[in-house]
Coordinates of C-alpha atoms in Angstrom, one line a residue:
X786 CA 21.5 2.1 33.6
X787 CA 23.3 -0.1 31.5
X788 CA 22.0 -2.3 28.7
X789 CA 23.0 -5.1 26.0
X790 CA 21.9 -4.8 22.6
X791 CA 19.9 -7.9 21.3
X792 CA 19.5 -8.5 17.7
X793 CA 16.9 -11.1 17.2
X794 CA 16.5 -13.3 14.0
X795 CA 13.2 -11.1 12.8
X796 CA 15.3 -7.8 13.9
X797 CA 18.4 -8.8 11.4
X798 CA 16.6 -9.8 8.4
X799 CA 14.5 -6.4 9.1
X800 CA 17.8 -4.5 8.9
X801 CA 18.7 -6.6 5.7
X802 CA 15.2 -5.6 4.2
X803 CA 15.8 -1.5 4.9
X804 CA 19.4 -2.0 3.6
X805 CA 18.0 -3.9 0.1
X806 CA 15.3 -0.9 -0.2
X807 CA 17.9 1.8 0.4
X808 CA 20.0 0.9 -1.9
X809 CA 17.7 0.3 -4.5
X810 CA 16.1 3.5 -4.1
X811 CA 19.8 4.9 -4.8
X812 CA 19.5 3.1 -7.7
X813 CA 16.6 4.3 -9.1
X814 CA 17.4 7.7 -8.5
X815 CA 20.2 7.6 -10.7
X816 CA 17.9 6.5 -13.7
X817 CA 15.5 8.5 -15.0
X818 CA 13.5 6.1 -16.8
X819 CA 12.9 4.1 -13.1
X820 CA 12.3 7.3 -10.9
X821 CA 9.6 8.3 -13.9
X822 CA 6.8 5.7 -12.2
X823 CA 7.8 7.0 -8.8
X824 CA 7.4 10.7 -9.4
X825 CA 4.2 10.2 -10.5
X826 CA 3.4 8.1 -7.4
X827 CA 4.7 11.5 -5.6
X828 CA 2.1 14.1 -7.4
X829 CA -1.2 11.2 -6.2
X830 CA -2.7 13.0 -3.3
X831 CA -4.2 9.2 -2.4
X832 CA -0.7 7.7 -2.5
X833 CA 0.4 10.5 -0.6
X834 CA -1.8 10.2 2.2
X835 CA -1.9 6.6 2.2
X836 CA 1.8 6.3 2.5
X837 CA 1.8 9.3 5.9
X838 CA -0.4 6.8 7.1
X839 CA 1.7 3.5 6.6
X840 CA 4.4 5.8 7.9
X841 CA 3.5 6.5 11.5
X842 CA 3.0 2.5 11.8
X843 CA 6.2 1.7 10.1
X844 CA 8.2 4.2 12.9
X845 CA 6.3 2.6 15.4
X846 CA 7.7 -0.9 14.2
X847 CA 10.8 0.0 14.0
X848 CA 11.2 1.3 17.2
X849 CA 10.0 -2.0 18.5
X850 CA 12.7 -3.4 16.4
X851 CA 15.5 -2.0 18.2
X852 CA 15.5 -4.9 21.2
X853 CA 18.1 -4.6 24.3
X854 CA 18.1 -6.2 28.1
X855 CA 18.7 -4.1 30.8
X856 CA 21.9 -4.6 33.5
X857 CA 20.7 -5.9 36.9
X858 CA 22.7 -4.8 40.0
X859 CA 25.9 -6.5 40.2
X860 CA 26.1 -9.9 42.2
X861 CA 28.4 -10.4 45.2
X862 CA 31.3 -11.9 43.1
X863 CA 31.2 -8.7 40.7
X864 CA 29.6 -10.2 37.8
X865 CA 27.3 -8.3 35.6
X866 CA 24.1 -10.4 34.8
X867 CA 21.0 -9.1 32.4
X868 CA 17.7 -9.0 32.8
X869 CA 15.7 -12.3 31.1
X870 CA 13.4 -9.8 29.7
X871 CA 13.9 -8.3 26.3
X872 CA 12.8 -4.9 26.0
X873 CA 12.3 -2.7 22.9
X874 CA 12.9 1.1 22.3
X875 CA 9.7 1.6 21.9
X876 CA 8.8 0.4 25.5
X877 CA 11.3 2.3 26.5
X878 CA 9.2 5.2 25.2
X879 CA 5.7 4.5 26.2
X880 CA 7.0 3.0 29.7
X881 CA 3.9 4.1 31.5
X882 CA 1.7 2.1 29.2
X883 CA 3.1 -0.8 29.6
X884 CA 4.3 -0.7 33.3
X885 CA 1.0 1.3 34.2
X886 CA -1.1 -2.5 34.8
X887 CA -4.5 -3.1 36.5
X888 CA -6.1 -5.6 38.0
X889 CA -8.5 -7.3 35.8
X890 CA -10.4 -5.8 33.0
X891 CA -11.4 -1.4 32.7
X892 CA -13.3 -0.2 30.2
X893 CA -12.0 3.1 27.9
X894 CA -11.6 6.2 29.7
X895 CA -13.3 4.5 33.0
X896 CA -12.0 5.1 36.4
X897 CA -13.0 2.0 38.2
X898 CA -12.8 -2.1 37.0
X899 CA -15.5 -3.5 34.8
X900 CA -16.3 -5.9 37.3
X901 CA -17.6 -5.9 41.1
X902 CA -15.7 -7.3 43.9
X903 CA -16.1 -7.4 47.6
X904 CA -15.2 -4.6 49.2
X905 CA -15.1 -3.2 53.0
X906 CA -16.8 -0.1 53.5
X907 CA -15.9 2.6 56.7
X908 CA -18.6 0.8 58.6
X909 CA -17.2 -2.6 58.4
X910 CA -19.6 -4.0 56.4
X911 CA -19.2 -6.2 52.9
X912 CA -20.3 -4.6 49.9
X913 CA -20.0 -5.4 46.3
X914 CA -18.3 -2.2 44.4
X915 CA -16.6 -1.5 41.6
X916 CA -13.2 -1.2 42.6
X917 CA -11.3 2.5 41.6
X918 CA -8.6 1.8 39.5
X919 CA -4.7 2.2 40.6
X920 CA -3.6 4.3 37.5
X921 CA -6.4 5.2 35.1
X922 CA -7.8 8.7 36.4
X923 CA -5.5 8.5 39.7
X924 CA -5.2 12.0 39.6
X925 CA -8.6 13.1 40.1
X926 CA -9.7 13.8 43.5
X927 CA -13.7 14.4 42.0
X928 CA -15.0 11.6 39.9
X929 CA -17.3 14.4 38.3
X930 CA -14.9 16.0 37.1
X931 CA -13.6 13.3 34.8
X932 CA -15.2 14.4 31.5
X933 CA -14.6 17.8 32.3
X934 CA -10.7 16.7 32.3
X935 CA -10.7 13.9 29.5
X936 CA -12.1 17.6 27.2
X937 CA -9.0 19.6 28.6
X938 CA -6.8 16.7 27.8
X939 CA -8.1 16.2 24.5
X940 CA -7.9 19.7 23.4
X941 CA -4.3 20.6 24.5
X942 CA -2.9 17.4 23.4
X943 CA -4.9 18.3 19.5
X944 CA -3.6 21.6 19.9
X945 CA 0.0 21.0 20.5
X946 CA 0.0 18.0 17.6
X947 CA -1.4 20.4 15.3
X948 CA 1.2 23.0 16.1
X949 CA 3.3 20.1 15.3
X950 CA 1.7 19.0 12.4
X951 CA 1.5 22.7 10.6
X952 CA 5.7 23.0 11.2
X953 CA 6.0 19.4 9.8
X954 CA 3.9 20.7 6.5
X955 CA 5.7 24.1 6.6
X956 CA 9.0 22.4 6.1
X957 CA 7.6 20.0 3.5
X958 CA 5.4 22.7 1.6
X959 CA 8.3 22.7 -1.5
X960 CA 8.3 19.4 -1.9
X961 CA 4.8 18.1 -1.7
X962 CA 2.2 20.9 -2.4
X963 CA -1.2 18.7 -2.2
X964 CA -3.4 19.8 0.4
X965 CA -4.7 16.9 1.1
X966 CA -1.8 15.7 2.4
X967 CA -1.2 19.2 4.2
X968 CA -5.0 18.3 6.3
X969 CA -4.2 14.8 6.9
X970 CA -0.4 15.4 8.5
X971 CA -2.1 18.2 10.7
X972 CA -5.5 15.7 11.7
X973 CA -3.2 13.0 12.2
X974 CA -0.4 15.1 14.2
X975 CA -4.0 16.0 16.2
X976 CA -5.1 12.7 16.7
X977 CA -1.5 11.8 18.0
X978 CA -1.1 14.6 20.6
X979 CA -4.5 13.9 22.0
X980 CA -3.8 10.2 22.3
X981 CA -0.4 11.3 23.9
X982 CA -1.7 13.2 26.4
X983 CA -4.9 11.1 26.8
X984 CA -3.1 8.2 27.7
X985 CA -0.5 9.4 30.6
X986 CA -3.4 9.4 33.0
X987 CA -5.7 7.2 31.1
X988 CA -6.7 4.0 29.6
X989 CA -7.4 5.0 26.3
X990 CA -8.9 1.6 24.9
X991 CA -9.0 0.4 28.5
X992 CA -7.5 -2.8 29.8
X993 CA -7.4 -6.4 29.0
X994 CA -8.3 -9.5 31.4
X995 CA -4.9 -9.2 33.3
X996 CA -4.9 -5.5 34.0
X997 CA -2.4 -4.5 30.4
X998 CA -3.4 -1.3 28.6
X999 CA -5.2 -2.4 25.5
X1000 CA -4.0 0.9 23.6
X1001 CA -0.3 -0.6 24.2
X1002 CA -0.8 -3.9 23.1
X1003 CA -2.5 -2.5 19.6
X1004 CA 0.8 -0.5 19.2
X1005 CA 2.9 -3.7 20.0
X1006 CA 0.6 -5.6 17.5
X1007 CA 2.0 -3.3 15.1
X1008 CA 5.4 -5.2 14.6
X1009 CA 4.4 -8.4 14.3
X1010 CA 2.1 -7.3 11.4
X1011 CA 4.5 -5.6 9.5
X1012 CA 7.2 -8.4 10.0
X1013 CA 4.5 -11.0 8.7
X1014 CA 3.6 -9.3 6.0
X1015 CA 7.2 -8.1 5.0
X1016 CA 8.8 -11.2 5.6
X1017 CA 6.9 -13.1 3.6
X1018 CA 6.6 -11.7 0.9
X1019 CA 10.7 -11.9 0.3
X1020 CA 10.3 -15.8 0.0
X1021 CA 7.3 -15.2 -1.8
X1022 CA 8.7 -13.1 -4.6
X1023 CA 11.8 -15.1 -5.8
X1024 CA 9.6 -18.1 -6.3
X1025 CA 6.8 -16.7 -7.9
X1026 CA 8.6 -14.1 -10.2
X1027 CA 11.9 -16.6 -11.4
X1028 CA 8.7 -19.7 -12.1
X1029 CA 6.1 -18.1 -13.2
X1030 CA 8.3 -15.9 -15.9
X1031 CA 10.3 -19.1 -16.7
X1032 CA 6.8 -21.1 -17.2
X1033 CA 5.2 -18.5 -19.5
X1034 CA 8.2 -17.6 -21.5
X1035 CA 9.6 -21.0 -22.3
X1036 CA 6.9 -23.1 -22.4
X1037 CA 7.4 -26.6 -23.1
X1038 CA 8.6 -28.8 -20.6
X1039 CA 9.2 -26.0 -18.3
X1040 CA 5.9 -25.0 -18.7
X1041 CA 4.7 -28.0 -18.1
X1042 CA 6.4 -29.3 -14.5
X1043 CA 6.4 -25.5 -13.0
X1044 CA 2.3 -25.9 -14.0
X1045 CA 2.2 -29.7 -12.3
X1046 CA 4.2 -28.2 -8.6
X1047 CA 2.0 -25.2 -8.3
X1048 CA -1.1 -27.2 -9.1
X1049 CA -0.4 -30.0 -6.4
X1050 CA 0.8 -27.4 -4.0
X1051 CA -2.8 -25.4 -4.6
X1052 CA -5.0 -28.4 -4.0
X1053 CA -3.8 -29.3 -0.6
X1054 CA -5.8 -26.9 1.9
X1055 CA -3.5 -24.0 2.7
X1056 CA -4.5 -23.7 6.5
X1057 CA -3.7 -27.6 7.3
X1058 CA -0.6 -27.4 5.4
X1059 CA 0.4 -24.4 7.4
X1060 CA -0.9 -26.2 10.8
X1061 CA 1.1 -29.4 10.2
X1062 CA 4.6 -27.3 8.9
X1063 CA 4.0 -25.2 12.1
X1064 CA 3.3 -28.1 14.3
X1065 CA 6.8 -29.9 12.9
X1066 CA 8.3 -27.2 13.9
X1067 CA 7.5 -26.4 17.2
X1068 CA 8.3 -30.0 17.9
X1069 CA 11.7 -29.0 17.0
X1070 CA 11.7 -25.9 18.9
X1071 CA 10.0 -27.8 21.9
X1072 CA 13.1 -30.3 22.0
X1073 CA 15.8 -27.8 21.7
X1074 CA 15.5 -25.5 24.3
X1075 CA 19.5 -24.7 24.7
X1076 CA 19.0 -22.6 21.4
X1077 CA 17.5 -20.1 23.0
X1078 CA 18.5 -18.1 26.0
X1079 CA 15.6 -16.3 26.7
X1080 CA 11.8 -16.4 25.6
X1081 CA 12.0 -13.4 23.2
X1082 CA 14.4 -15.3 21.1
X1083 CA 12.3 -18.5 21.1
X1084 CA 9.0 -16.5 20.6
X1085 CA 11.1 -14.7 17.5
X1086 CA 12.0 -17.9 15.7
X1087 CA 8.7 -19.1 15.5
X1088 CA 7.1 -15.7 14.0
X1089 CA 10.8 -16.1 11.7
X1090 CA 9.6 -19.8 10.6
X1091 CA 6.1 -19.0 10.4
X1092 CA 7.4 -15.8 8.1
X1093 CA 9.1 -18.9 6.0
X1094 CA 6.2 -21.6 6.0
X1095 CA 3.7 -18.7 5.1
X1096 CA 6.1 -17.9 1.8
X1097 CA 6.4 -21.1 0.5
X1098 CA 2.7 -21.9 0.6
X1099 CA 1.3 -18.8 -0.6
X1100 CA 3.6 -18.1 -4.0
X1101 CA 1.3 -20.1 -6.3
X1102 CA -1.4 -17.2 -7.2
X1103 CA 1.4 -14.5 -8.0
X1104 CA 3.0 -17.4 -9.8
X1105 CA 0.0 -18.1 -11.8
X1106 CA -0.7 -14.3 -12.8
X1107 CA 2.9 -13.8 -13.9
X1108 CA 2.9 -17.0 -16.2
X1109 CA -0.5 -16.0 -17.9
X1110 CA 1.0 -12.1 -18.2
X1111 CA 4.3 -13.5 -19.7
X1112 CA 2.6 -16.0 -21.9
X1113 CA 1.1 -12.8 -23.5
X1114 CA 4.4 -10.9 -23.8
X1115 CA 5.5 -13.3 -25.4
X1116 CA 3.3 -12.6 -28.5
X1117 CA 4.1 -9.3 -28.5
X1118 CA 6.0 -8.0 -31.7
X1119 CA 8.4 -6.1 -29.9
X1120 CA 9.5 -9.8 -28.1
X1121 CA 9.4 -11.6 -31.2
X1122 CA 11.5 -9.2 -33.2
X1123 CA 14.0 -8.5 -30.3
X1124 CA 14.2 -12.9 -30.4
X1125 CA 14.8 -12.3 -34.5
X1126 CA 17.9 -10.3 -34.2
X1127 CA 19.5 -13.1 -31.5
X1128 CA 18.9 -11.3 -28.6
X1129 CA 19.3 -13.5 -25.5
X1130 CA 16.5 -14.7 -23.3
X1131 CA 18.2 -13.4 -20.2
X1132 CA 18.2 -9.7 -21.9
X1133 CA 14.4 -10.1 -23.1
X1134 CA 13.6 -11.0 -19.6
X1135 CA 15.3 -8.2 -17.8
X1136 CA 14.7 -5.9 -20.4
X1137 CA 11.2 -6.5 -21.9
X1138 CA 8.9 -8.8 -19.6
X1139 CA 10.6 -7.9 -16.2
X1140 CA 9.7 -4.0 -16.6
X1141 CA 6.0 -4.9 -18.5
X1142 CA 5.1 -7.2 -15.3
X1143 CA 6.1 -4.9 -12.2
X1144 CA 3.1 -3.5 -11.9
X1145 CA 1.3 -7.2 -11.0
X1146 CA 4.5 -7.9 -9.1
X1147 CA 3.7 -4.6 -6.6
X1148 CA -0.1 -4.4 -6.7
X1149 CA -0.3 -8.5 -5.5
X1150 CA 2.8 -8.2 -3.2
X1151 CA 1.1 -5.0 -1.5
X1152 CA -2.5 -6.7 -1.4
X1153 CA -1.0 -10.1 -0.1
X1154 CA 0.7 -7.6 2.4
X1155 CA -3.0 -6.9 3.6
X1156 CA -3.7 -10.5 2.9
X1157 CA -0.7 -11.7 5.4
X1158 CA -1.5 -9.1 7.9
X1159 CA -5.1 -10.5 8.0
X1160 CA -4.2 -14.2 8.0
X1161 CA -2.0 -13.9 11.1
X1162 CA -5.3 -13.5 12.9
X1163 CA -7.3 -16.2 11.6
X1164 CA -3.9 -19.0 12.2
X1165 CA -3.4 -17.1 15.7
X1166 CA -7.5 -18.0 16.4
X1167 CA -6.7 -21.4 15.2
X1168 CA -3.7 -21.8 17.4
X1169 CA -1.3 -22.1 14.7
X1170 CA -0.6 -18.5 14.6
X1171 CA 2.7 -16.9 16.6
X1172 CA 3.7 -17.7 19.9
X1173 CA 1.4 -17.1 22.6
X1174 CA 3.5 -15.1 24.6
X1175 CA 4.5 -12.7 21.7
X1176 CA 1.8 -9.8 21.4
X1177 CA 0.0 -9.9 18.1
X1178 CA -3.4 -8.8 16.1
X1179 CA -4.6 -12.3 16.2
X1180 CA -3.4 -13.3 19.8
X1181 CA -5.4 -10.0 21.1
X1182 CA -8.6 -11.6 18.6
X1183 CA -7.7 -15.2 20.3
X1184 CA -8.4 -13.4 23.5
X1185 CA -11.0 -11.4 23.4
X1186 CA -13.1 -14.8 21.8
X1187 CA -13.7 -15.5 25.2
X1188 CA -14.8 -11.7 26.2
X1189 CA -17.4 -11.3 23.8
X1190 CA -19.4 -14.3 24.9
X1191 CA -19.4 -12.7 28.9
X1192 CA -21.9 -9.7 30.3
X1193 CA -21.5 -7.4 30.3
X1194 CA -19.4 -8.0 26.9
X1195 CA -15.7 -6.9 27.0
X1196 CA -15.5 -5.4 23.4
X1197 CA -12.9 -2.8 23.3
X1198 CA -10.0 -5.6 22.8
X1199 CA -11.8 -6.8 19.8
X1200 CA -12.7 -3.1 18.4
X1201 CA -9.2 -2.0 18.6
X1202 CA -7.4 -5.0 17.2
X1203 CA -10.4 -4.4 14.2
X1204 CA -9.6 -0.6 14.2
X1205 CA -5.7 -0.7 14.2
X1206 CA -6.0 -3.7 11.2
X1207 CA -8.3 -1.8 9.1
X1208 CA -6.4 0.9 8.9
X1209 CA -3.1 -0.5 8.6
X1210 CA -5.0 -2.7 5.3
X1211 CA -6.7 -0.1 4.0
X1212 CA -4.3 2.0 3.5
X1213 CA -1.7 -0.2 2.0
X1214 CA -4.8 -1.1 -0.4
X1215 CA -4.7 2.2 -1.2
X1216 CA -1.0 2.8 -1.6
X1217 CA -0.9 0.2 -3.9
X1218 CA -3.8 1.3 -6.8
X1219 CA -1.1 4.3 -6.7
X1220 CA 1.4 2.3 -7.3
X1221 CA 0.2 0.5 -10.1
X1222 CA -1.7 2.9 -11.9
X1223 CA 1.5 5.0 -11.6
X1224 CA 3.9 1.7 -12.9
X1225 CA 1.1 -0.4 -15.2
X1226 CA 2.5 1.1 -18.8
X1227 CA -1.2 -0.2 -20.7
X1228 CA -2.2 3.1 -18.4
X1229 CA -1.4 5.7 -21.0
X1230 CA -0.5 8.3 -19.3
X1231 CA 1.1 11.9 -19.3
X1232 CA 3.5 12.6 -17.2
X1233 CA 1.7 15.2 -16.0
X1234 CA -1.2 13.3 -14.7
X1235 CA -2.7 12.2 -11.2

């Protein structure tokens, strides 16, 4: 079967973001003095961990990255047309999960819907049942039997993901010798191959009100995450780092006006001035329909501009921090002698606050990672959030509102959407303590230590 490739807006600037990181981590490998920090980042067994963690959903995201439409069967005239639909190589992947749809809601692991409908029985005669699913537990001829074969399941999927898991830490046993990271790859490789094998017959985390599998719109939450809180922060950075250095190291005037525009900017309520920016500009995307040609690509742009409006309101607290930081540099005998001999402000800067602050810049731009991830949910609630159509953590929240006020209460939507955020969260929390005990240089250190 043919296909086209699409490259959406959110899919280019994520292939400009891995080309900026790999060649900056060429970079740093050439200098010794840079790849110091990040060897000690490599001997925390916390870091370590945390970062195996963020791995498995950064693979999953970029697999959902990679968008194409599929050929449909020629037309009379010869003509090759695609498919509307814009699929991912990820769904291409899991294609059971998301083709394998219900009718209404299921709860985990069940075999028939949550709710009871009217049904026929062999005597003719209308009875309220709970309908057996189409795809969850098909297989089974005995219901009975069905914990019996979830166990199976379970344990042959953990066994083959651990098998998995002890090659994968055989082949990285040189490199990385901390056991801790040796039991998480193997637990998580366990957890993975028991989902896998779970989830071909089953709805793991059940469905949602029109029949989807809840387990594959957690992992297609996973992208929309990551691009929000990626995304951002690249328009957050530049502002914060060029004002708030330029405020504390020059003071004055410069001080004064950078001070005046984050202030202002602070005192207007962040979530109206996100509403009305994202309002404005779904007017605009409302009245231009010809821009896009099919709903992916206008459901992209708005996650793109929302990526944009989020960065330029939420750059005054890193701003703040690095002024106050610089401000103290300033003072520092090193700075004022280096400003004695002539040196030039632009070679202080990039040689003597730029490397004394990168520990603030990578702790707050990792914790307003977390911070990103989680305010997608609340503007989502609030309807301000990403597009409806595109699959989110906050449109899943937005949708199971409604569930958790019904009986019996539909709570595995909510629970998952929770589950998948708090780890995702915590452990970029915890990825970035590493980081910036490993980079803060008040941390005296030996380069020896944990």
């Amino acid at each position: 079967m043919s296909f086209m490739p699409v490259i959406l807006w959110s899919d280019a600037l994520v292939f400009l973001l891995i080309s900026a990181i790999s060649t900056g981590a060429f970079y740093v490998r050439k200098r010794e003095h840079l790849l110091l920090p990040w060897k000690r980042v490599a001997r925390s067994s916390v870091a370590l961990v945390s970062m195996l963690v963020l791995s498995v959903f950064l693979i999953v995201g970029l697999l959902d990255t990679l968008h194409y439409r599929v050929a449909l069967p020629q037309s009379s005239n010869g003509e090759k047309v695609y498919s509307p639909e814009v699929l991912s190589a990820f769904d291409k992947l899991v294609g059971p999960l998301r083709t394998h749809t219900e009718k209404t809601y299921s709860a985990p692991f069940a075999l028939h819907l949550y709710a009871k409908e009217s049904m026929t029985d062999a005597q003719g005669n209308v009875v309220r049942e709970y309908p057996r699913l189409q795809y969850g537990g098909a297989h089974l001829a005995d219901e009975s039997g069905r914990d019996a074969d979830v166990l199976k399941r379970a344990l042959v999927g953990m066994l083959a993901g651990s098998l998995v898991g002890v090659m994968l830490a055989w082949l990285l046993r040189r490199r990385y010798k901390q056991p801790a990271l040796t039991v998480t790859l193997v637990v998580l490789a366990a957890l993975i191959g028991a989902i896998i094998n779970l989830s071909a017959v089953y709805h793991v985390l059940g469905t949602d009100k029109v029949g989807q599998d809840v387990l594959y719109l957690s992992l297609k939450s996973i992208r929309t995450g990551l691009i929000i809180g990626t995304l951002t922060t690249l328009v957050t950075l530049p502002l914060a780092l060029f004002l708030g250095v330029a405020a504390g190291y020059f003071r004055g005037w410069v001080d004064d006006v950078i001070q005046y525009i984050y202030t202002v900017l602070s005192s207007i309520p962040s979530v109206l001035l996100i509403a009305a920016a994202v309002l404005m500009m779904q007017v605009t995307i409302d009245t231009h329909p010809e821009w896009f040609d099919t709903s992916a690509a206008r459901a992209d742009m708005r996650l793109v501009a929302l990526c944009l409006i989020l960065g330029l309101t939420s750059w005054t607290g890193l701003c703040r921090l690095l002024r106050g930081e610089t401000l103290k540099l300033r003072e520092m005998e090193y700075i004022q002698a280096a400003q004695a001999f002539g040196v030039s402000s632009m070679r202080i800067l990039s040689r003597h606050i730029m490397p004394n602050v990168m520990h603030i810049i990578l702790i707050a731009l990792v914790m307003d990672f977390s911070a990103l991830v989680l305010a997608e949910a609340v503007l989502s609630y609030v309807g301000v959030g990403v597009d409806p159509s595109m699959i989110s953590f906050g449109t899943m929240i937005n949708g199971a509102r409604l569930e958790m006020g019904r009986e019996p209460v539909v709570w595995w939507s909510l629970a998952s959407a929770f589950v998948f955020m708090l780890v995702l969260v915590l452990a970029a929390n915890l990825f970035a303590d590493a980081v910036r005990d490993a980079f803060d240089p008040r941390l005296n250190r030996t380069e020896g230590s944990v």
